PDB file of C-alpha atoms in Angstrom:
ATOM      1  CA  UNK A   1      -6.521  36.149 -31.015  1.00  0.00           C
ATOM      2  CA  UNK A   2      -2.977  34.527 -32.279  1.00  0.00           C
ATOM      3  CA  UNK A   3      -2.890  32.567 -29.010  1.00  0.00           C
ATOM      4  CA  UNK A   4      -5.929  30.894 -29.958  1.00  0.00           C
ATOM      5  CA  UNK A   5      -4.845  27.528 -30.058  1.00  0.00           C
ATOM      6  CA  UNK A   6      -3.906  28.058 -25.929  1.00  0.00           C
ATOM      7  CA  UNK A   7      -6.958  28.913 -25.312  1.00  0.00           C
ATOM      8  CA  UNK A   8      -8.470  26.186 -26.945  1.00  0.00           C
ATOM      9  CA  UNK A   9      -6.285  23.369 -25.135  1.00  0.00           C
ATOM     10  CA  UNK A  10      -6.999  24.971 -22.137  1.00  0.00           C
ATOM     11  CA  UNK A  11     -10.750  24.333 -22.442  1.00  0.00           C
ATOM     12  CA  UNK A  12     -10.130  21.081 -23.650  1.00  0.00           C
ATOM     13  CA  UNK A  13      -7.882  20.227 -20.787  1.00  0.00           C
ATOM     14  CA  UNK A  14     -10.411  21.264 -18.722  1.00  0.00           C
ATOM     15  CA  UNK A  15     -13.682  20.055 -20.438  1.00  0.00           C
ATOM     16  CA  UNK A  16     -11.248  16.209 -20.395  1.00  0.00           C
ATOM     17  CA  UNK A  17     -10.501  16.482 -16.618  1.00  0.00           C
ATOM     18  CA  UNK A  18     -14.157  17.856 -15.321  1.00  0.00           C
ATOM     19  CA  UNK A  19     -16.156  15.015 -17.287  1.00  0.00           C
ATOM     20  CA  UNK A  20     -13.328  12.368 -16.542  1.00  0.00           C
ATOM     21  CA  UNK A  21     -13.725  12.986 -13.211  1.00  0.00           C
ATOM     22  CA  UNK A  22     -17.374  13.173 -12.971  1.00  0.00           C
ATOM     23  CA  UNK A  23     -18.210  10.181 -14.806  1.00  0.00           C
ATOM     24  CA  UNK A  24     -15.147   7.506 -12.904  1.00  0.00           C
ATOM     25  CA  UNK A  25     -16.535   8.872  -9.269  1.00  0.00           C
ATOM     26  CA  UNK A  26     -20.427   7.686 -10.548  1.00  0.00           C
ATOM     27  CA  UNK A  27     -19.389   4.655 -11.379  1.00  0.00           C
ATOM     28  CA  UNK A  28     -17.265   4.221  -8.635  1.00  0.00           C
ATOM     29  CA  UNK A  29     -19.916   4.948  -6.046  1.00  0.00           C
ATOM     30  CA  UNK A  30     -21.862   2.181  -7.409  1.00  0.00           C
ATOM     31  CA  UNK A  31     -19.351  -0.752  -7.153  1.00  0.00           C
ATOM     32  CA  UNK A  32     -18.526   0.788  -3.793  1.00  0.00           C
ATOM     33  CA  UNK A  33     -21.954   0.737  -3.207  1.00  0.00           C
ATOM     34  CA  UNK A  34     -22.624  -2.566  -4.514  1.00  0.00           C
ATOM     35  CA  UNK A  35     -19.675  -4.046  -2.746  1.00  0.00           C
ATOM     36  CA  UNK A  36     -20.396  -2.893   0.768  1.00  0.00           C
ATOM     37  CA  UNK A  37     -24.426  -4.786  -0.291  1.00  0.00           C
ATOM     38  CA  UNK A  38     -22.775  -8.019  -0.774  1.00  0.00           C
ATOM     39  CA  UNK A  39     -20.310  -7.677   2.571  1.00  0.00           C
ATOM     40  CA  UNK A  40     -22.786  -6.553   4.764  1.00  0.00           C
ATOM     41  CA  UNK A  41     -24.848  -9.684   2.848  1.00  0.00           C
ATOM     42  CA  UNK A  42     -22.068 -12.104   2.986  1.00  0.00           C
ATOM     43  CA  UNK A  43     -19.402 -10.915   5.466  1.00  0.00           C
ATOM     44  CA  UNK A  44     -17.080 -14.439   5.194  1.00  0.00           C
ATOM     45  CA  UNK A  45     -16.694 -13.562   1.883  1.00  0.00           C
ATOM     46  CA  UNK A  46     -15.258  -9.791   2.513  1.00  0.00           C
ATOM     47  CA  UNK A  47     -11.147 -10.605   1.411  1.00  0.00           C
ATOM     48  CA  UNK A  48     -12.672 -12.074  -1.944  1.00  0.00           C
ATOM     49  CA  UNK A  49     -14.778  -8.676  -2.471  1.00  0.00           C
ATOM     50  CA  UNK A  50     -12.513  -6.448  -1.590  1.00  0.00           C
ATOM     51  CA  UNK A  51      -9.810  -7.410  -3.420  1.00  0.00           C
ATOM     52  CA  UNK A  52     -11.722  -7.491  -6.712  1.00  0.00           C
ATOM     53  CA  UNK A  53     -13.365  -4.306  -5.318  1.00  0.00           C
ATOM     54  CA  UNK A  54      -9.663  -2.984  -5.823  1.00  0.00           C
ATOM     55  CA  UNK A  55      -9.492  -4.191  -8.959  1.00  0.00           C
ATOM     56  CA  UNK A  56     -12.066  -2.972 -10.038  1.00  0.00           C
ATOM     57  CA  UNK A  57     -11.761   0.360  -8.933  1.00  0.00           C
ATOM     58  CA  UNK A  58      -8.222   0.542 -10.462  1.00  0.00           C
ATOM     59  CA  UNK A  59      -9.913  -0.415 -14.084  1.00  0.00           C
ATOM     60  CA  UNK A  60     -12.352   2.550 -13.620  1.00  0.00           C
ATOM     61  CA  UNK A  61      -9.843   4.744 -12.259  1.00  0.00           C
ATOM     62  CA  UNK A  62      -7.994   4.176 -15.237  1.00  0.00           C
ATOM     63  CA  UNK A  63     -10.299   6.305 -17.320  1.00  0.00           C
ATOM     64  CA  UNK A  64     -10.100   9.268 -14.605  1.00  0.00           C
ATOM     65  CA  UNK A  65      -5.943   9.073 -15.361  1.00  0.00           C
ATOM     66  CA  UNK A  66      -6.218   8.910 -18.841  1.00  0.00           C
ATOM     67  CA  UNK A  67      -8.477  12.559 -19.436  1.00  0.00           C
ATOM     68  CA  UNK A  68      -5.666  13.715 -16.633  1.00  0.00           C
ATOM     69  CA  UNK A  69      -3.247  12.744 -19.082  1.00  0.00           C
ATOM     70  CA  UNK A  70      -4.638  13.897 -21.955  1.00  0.00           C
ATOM     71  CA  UNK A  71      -5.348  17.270 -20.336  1.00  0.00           C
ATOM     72  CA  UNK A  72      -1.733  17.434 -19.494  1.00  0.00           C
ATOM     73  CA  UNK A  73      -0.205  16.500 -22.799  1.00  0.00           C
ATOM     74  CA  UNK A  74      -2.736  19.461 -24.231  1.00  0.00           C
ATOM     75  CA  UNK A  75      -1.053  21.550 -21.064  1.00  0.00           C
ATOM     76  CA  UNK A  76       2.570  20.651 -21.744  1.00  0.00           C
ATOM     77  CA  UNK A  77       2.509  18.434 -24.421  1.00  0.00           C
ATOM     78  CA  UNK A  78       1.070  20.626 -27.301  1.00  0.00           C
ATOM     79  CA  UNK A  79       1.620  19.017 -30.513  1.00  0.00           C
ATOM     80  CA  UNK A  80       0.317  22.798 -32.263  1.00  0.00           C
ATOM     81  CA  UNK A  81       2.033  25.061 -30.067  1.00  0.00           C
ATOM     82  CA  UNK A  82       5.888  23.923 -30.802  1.00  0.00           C
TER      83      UNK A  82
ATOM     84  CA  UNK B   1       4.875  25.067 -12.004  1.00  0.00           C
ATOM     85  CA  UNK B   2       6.156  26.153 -15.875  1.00  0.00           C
ATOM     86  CA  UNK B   3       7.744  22.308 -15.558  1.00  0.00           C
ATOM     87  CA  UNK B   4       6.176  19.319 -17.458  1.00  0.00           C
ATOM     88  CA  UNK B   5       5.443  16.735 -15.073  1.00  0.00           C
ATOM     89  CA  UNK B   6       5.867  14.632 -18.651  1.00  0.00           C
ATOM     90  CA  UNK B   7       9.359  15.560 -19.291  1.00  0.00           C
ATOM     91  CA  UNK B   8      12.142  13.514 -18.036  1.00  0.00           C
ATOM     92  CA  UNK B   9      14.127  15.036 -14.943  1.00  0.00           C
ATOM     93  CA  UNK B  10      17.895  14.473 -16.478  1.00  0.00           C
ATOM     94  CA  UNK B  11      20.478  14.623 -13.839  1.00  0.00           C
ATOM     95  CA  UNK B  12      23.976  14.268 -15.477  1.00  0.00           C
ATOM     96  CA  UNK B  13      25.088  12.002 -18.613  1.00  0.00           C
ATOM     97  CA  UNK B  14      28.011   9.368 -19.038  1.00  0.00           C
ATOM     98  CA  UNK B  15      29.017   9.679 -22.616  1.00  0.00           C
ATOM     99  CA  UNK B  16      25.862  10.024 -24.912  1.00  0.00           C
ATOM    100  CA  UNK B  17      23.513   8.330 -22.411  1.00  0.00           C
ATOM    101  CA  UNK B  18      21.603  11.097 -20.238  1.00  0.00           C
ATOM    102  CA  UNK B  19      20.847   9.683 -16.609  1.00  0.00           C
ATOM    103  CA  UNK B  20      17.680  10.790 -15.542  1.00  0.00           C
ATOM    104  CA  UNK B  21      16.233  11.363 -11.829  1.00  0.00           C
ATOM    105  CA  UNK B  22      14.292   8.211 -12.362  1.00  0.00           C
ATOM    106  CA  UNK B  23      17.366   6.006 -13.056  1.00  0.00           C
ATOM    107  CA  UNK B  24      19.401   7.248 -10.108  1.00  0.00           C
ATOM    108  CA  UNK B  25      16.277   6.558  -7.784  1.00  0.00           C
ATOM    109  CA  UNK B  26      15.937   2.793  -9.085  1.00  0.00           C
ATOM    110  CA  UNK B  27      19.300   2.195  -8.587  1.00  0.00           C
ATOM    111  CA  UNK B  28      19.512   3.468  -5.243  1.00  0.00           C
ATOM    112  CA  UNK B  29      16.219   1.461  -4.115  1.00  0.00           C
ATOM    113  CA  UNK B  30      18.032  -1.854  -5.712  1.00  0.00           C
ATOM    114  CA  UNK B  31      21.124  -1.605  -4.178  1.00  0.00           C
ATOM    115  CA  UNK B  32      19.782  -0.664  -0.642  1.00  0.00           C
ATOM    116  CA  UNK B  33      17.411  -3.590  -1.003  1.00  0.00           C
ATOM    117  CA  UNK B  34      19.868  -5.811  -2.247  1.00  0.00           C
ATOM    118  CA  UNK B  35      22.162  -4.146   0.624  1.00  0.00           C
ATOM    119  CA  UNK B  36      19.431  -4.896   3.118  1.00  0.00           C
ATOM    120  CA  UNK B  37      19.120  -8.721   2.318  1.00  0.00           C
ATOM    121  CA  UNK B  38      22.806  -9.302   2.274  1.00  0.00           C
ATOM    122  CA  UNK B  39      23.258  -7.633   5.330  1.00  0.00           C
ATOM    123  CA  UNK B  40      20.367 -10.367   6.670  1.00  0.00           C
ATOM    124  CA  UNK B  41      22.009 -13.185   5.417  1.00  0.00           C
ATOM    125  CA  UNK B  42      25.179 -11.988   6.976  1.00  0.00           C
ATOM    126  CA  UNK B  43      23.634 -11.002  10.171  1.00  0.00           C
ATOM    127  CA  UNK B  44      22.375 -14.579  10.313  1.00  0.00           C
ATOM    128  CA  UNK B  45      19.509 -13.428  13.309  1.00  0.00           C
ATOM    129  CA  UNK B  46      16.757 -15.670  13.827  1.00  0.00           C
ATOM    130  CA  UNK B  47      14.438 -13.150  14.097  1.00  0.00           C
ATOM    131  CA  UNK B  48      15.069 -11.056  11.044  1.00  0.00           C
ATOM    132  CA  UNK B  49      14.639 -14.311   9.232  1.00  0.00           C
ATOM    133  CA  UNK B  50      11.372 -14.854  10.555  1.00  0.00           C
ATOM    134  CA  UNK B  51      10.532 -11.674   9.498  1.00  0.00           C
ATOM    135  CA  UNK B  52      11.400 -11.767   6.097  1.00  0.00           C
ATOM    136  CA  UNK B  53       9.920 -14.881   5.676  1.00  0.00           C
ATOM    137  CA  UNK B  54       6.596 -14.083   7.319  1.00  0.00           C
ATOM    138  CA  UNK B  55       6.789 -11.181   4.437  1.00  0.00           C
ATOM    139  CA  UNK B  56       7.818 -13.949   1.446  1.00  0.00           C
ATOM    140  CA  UNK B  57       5.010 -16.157   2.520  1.00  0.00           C
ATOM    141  CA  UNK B  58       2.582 -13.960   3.014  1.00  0.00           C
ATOM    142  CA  UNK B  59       2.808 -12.594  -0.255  1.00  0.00           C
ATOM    143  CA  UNK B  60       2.928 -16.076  -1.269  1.00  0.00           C
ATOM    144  CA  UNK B  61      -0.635 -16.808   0.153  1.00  0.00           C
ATOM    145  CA  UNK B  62      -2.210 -13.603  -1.073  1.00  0.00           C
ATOM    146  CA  UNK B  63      -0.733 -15.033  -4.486  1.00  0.00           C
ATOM    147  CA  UNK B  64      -2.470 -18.241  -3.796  1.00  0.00           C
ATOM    148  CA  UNK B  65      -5.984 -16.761  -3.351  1.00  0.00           C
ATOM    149  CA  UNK B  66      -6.062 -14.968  -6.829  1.00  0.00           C
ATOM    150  CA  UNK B  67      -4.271 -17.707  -8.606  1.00  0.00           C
ATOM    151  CA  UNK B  68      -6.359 -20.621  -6.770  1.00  0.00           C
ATOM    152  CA  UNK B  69      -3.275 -23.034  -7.215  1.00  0.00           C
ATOM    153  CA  UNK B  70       0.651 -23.231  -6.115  1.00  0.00           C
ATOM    154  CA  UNK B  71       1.614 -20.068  -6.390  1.00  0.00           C
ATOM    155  CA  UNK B  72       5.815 -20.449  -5.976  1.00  0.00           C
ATOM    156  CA  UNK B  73       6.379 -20.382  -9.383  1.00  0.00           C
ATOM    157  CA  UNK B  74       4.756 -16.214  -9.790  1.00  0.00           C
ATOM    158  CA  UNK B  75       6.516 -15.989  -6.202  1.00  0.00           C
ATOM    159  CA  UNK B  76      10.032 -14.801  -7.534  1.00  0.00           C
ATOM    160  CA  UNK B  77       9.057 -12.125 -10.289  1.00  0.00           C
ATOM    161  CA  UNK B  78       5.500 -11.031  -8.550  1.00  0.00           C
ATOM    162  CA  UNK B  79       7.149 -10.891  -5.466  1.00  0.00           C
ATOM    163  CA  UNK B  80      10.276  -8.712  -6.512  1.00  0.00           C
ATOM    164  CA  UNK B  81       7.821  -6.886  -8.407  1.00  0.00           C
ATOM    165  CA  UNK B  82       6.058  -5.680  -5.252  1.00  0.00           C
ATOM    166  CA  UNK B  83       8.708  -5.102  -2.792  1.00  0.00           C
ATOM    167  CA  UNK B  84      10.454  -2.839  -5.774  1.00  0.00           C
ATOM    168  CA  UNK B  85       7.081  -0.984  -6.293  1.00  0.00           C
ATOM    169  CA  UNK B  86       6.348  -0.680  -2.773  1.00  0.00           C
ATOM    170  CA  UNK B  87      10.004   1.051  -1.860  1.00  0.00           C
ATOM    171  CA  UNK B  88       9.501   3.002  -5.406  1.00  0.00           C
ATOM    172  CA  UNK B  89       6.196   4.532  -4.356  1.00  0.00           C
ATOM    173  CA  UNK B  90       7.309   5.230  -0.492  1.00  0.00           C
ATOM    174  CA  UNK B  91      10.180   6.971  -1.897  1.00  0.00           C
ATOM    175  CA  UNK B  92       7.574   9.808  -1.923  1.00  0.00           C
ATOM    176  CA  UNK B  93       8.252  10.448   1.830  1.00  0.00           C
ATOM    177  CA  UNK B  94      11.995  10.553   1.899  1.00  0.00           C
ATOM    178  CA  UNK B  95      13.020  14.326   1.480  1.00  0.00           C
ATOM    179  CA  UNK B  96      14.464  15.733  -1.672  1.00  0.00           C
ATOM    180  CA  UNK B  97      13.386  11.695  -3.796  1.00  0.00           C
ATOM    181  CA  UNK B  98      10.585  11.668  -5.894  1.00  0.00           C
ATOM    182  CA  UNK B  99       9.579   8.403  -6.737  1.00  0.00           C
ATOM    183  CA  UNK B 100      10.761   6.825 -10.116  1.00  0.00           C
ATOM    184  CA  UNK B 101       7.524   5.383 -10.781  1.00  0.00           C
ATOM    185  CA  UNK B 102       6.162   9.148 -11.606  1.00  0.00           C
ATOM    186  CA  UNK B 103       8.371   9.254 -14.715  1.00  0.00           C
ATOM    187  CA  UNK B 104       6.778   7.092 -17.622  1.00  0.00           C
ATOM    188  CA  UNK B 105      10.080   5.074 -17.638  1.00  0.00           C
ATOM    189  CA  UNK B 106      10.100   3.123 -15.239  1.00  0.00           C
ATOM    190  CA  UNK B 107       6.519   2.164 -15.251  1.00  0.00           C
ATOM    191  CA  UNK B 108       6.845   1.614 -19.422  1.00  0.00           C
ATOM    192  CA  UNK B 109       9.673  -1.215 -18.082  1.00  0.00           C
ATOM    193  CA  UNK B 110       7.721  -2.960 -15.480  1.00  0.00           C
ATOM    194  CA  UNK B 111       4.727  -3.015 -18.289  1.00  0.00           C
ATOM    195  CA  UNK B 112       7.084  -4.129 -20.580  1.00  0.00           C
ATOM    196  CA  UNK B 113       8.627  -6.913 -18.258  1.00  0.00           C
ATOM    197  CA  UNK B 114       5.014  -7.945 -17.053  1.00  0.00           C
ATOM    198  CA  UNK B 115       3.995  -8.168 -21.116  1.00  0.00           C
ATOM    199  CA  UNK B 116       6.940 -10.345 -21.832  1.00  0.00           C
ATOM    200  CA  UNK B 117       7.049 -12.749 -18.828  1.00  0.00           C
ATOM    201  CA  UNK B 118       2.798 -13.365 -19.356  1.00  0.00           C
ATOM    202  CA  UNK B 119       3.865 -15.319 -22.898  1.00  0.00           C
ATOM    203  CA  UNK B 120       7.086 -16.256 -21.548  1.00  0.00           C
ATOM    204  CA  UNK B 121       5.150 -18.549 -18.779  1.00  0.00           C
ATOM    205  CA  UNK B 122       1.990 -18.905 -21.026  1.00  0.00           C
ATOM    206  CA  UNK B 123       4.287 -20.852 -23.620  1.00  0.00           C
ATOM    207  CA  UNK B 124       6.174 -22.838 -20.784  1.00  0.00           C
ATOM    208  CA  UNK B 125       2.459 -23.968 -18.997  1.00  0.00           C
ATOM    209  CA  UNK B 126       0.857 -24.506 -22.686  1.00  0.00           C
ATOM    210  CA  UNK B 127       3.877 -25.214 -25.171  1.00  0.00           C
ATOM    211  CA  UNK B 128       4.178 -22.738 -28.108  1.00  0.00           C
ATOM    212  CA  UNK B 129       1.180 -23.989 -30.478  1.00  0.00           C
ATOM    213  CA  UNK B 130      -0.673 -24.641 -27.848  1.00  0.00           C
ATOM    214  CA  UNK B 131      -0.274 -20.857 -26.245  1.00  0.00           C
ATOM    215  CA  UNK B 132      -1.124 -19.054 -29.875  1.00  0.00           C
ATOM    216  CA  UNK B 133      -3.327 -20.980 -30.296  1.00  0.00           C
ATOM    217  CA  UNK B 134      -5.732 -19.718 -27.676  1.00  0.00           C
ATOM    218  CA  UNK B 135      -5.674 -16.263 -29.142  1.00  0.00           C
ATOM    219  CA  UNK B 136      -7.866 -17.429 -32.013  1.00  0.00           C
ATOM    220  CA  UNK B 137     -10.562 -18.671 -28.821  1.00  0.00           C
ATOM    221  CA  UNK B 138     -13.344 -18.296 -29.271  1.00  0.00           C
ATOM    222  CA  UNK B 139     -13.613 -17.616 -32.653  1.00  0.00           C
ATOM    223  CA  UNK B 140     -10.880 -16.843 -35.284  1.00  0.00           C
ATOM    224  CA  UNK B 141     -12.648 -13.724 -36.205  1.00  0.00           C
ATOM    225  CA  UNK B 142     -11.264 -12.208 -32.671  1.00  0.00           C
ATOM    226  CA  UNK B 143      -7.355 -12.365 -33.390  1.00  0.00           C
ATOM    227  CA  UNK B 144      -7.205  -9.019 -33.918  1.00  0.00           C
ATOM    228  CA  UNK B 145      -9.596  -7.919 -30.752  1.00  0.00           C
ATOM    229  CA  UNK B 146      -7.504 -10.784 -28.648  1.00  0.00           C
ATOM    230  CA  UNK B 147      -3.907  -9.196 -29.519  1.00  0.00           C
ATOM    231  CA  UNK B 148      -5.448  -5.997 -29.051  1.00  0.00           C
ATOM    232  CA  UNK B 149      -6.802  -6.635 -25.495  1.00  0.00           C
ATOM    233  CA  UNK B 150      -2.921  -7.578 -24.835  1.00  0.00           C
ATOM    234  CA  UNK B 151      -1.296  -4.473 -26.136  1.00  0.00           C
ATOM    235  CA  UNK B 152      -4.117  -1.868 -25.012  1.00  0.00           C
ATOM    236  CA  UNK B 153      -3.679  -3.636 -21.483  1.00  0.00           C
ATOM    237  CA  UNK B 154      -0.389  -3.091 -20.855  1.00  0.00           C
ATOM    238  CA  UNK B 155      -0.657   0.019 -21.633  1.00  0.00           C
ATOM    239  CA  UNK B 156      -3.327   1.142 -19.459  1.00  0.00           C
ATOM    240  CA  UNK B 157      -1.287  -0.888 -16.873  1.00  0.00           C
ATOM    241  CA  UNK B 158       1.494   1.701 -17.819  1.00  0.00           C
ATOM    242  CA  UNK B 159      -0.463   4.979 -17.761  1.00  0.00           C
ATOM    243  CA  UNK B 160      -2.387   3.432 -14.246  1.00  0.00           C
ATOM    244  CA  UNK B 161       0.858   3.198 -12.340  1.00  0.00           C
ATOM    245  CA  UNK B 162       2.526   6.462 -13.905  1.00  0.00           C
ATOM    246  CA  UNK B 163      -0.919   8.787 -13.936  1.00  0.00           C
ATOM    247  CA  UNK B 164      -1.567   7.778 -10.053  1.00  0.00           C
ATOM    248  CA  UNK B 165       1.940   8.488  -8.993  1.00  0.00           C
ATOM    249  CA  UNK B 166       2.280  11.522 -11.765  1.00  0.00           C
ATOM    250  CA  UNK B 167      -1.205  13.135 -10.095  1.00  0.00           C
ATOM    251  CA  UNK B 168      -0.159  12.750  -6.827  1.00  0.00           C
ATOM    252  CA  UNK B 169       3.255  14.470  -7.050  1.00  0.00           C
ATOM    253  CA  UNK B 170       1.659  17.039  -8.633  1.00  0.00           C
ATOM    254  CA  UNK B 171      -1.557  17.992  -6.677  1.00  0.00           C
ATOM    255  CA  UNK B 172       1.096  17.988  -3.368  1.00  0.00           C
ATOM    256  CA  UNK B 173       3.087  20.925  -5.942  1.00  0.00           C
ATOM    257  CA  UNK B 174       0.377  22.513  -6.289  1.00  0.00           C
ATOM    258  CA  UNK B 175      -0.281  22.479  -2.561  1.00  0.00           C
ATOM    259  CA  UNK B 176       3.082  23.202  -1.527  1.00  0.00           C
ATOM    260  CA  UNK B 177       2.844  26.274  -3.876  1.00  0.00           C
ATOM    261  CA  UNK B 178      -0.839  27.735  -2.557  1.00  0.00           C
ATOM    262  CA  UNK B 179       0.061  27.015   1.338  1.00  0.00           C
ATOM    263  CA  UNK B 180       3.289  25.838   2.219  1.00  0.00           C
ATOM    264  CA  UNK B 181       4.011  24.854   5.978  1.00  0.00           C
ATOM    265  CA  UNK B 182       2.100  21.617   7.752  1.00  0.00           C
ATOM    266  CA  UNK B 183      -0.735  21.758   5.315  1.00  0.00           C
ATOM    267  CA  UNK B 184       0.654  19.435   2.648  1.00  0.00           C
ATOM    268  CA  UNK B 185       1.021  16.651   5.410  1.00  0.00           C
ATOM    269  CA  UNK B 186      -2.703  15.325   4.974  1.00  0.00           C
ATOM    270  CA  UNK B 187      -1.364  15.224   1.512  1.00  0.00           C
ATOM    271  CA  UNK B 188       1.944  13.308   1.981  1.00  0.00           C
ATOM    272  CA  UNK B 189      -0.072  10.825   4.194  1.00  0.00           C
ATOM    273  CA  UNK B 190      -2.565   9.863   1.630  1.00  0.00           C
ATOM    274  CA  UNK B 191      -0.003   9.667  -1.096  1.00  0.00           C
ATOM    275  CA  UNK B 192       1.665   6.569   1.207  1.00  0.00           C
ATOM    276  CA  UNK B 193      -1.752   4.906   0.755  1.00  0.00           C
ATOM    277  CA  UNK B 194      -2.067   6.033  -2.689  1.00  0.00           C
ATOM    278  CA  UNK B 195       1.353   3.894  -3.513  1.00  0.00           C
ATOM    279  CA  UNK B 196       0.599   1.191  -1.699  1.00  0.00           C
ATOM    280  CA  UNK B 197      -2.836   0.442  -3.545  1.00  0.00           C
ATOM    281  CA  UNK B 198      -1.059   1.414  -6.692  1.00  0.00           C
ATOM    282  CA  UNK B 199       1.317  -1.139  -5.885  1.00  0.00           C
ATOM    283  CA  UNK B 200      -0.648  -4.029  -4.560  1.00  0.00           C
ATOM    284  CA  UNK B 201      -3.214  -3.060  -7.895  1.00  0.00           C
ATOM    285  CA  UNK B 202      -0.078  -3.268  -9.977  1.00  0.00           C
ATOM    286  CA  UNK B 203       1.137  -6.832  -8.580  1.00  0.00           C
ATOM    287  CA  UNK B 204      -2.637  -8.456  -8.854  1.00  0.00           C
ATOM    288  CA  UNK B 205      -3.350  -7.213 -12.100  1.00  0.00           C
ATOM    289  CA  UNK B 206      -0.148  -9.033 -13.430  1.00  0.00           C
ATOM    290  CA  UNK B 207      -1.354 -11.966 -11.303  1.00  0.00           C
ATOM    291  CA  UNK B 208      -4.102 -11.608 -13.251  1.00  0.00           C
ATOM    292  CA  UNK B 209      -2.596 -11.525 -16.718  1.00  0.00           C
ATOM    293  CA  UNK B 210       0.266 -14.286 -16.447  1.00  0.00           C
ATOM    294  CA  UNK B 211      -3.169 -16.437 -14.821  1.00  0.00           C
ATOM    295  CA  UNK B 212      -5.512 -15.843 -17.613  1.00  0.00           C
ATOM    296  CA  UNK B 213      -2.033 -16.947 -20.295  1.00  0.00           C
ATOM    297  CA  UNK B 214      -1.065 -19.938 -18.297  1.00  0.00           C
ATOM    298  CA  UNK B 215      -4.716 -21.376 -18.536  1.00  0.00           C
ATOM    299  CA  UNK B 216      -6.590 -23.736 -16.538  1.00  0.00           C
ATOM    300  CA  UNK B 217      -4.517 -26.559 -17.557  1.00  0.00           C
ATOM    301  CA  UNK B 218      -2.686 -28.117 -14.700  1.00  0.00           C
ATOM    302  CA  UNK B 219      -5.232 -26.639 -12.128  1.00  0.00           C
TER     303      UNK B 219
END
């Protein structure tokens, strides 16, 4: 077991990436959700909504592409592996 | 796939200074844009005019509807700002370029030039004491939440552009290596959208920021 510390970043990389992606895709299903409400609701309104749909998407995407990044500095990155 | 998608891709080096693949990209986007626009004014057509100004002003109006006032004076960087990511992020198509913005460079400079120019315009709309002094708003107690909000920002602005552009490259690898002919298409095609929305998200968020430093003063 002296490659321990591999096989630990791999699990973290992927435990990072599974639970950033599962958690970002949630949450973006609901302002989705919520936006296409207030369109069908309001449909004058629809540039408005989308673009700070977009906006908001990009803020929760953000968390997705950090765990990716984190799970790639732990890939590539490995400040214990040298 | 042994090569960090986090490393920089270093072409050749004049003197001490390595030139990475990222550099040589920018460049070559610059000068065929700048290219492109001389060639216009040269040209002197009527129609290409029309074009590029039904371009100019309709970035100008888009401007107008998230800054909710004249928008000409974000025109000139926000503008530039756009066309350069849009032609950075499309580079993605053209054979044998990757596109710059993958790199954590080139996104780090835009974040960095985005960063500067929201207290460069905050302190021309405000005046200097008047700019600082709306970090202590509401409540002195915030300062250090307030400048962290700006730093933490720009970052995330930074890892948002790079980790979408970064991904993408590398899930169309990773296809490439598993099947290689006509099934990474689907792929390419949705990376074009991809770098257009990362664009367009990267231009309105810095609409966003110079907005919220330049106030409601002179609405």
């Amino acid at each position: 077991m002296n490659n321990l510390i591999e096989i630990v970043s791999i699990g973290g990389a992927v435990v990072a990436v599974s639970f950033g992606a599962v958690m970002p895709a949630f949450s973006e299903g609901r302002a989705i959700a919520a936006a296409m409400e207030a369109i069908a609701r309001q449909p004058e309104a629809a540039g408005t909504l989308s673009r700070t749909l977009f906006v908001g998407l990009a803020m929760i995407e953000t968390m997705a592409i950090y765990c990716l990044v984190l799970a790639l500095l732990l890939l590539y990155a490995n400040p214990f592996t040298g | 796939m042994d090569t960090s998608p986090l490393a920089p891709d270093i072409l050749f080096a004049i003197g001490p200074v390595p030139i990475s693949r990222a550099v040589v990209t920018t460049w070559a986007i610059m000068a065929a844009m700048t290219a492109f626009l001389l060639a216009a004014f040269r040209l002197n057509a009527p129609g290409l005019q029309a074009g590029l100004e039904i371009v100019v002003t309709a970035i100008a109006e888009q401007l107008r509807q998230v800054v909710g006032r004249d928008p000409w004076p974000f025109v000139p960087l926000l503008g530039s700002l756009f066309l350069f990511l849009v032609c950075a992020n499309l580079t993605a198509v053209v054979p044998g370029a990757a596109p710059p913005t993958g790199h954590i460079e080139t996104p780090a400079a835009l974040a960095l030039i985005v960063f500067l120019s929201v207290h460069v315009y905050g302190v021309r709309a405000r005046g200097a004491g008047r700019y600082l002094k709306h970090y202590l708003e509401p409540n002195p107690m915030l300062l250090p939440l307030n400048v962290l909000s700006e730093l933490t920002r720009t970052f995330s602005l930074m890892i948002r552009l790079f980790g979408n552009m970064m991904s993408h490259e590398f899930v169309i690898a990773i296809v490439v290596l598993l099947a290689g002919l006509l099934v990474p298409i689907p792929f390419l095609l949705l990376g074009i959208l991809i770098g257009l929305i990362q664009a367009y998200i990267f231009t309105v968020l810095a609409t966003v920021y110079i907005v919220a430093a330049v106030g409601a003063v002179e609405a």
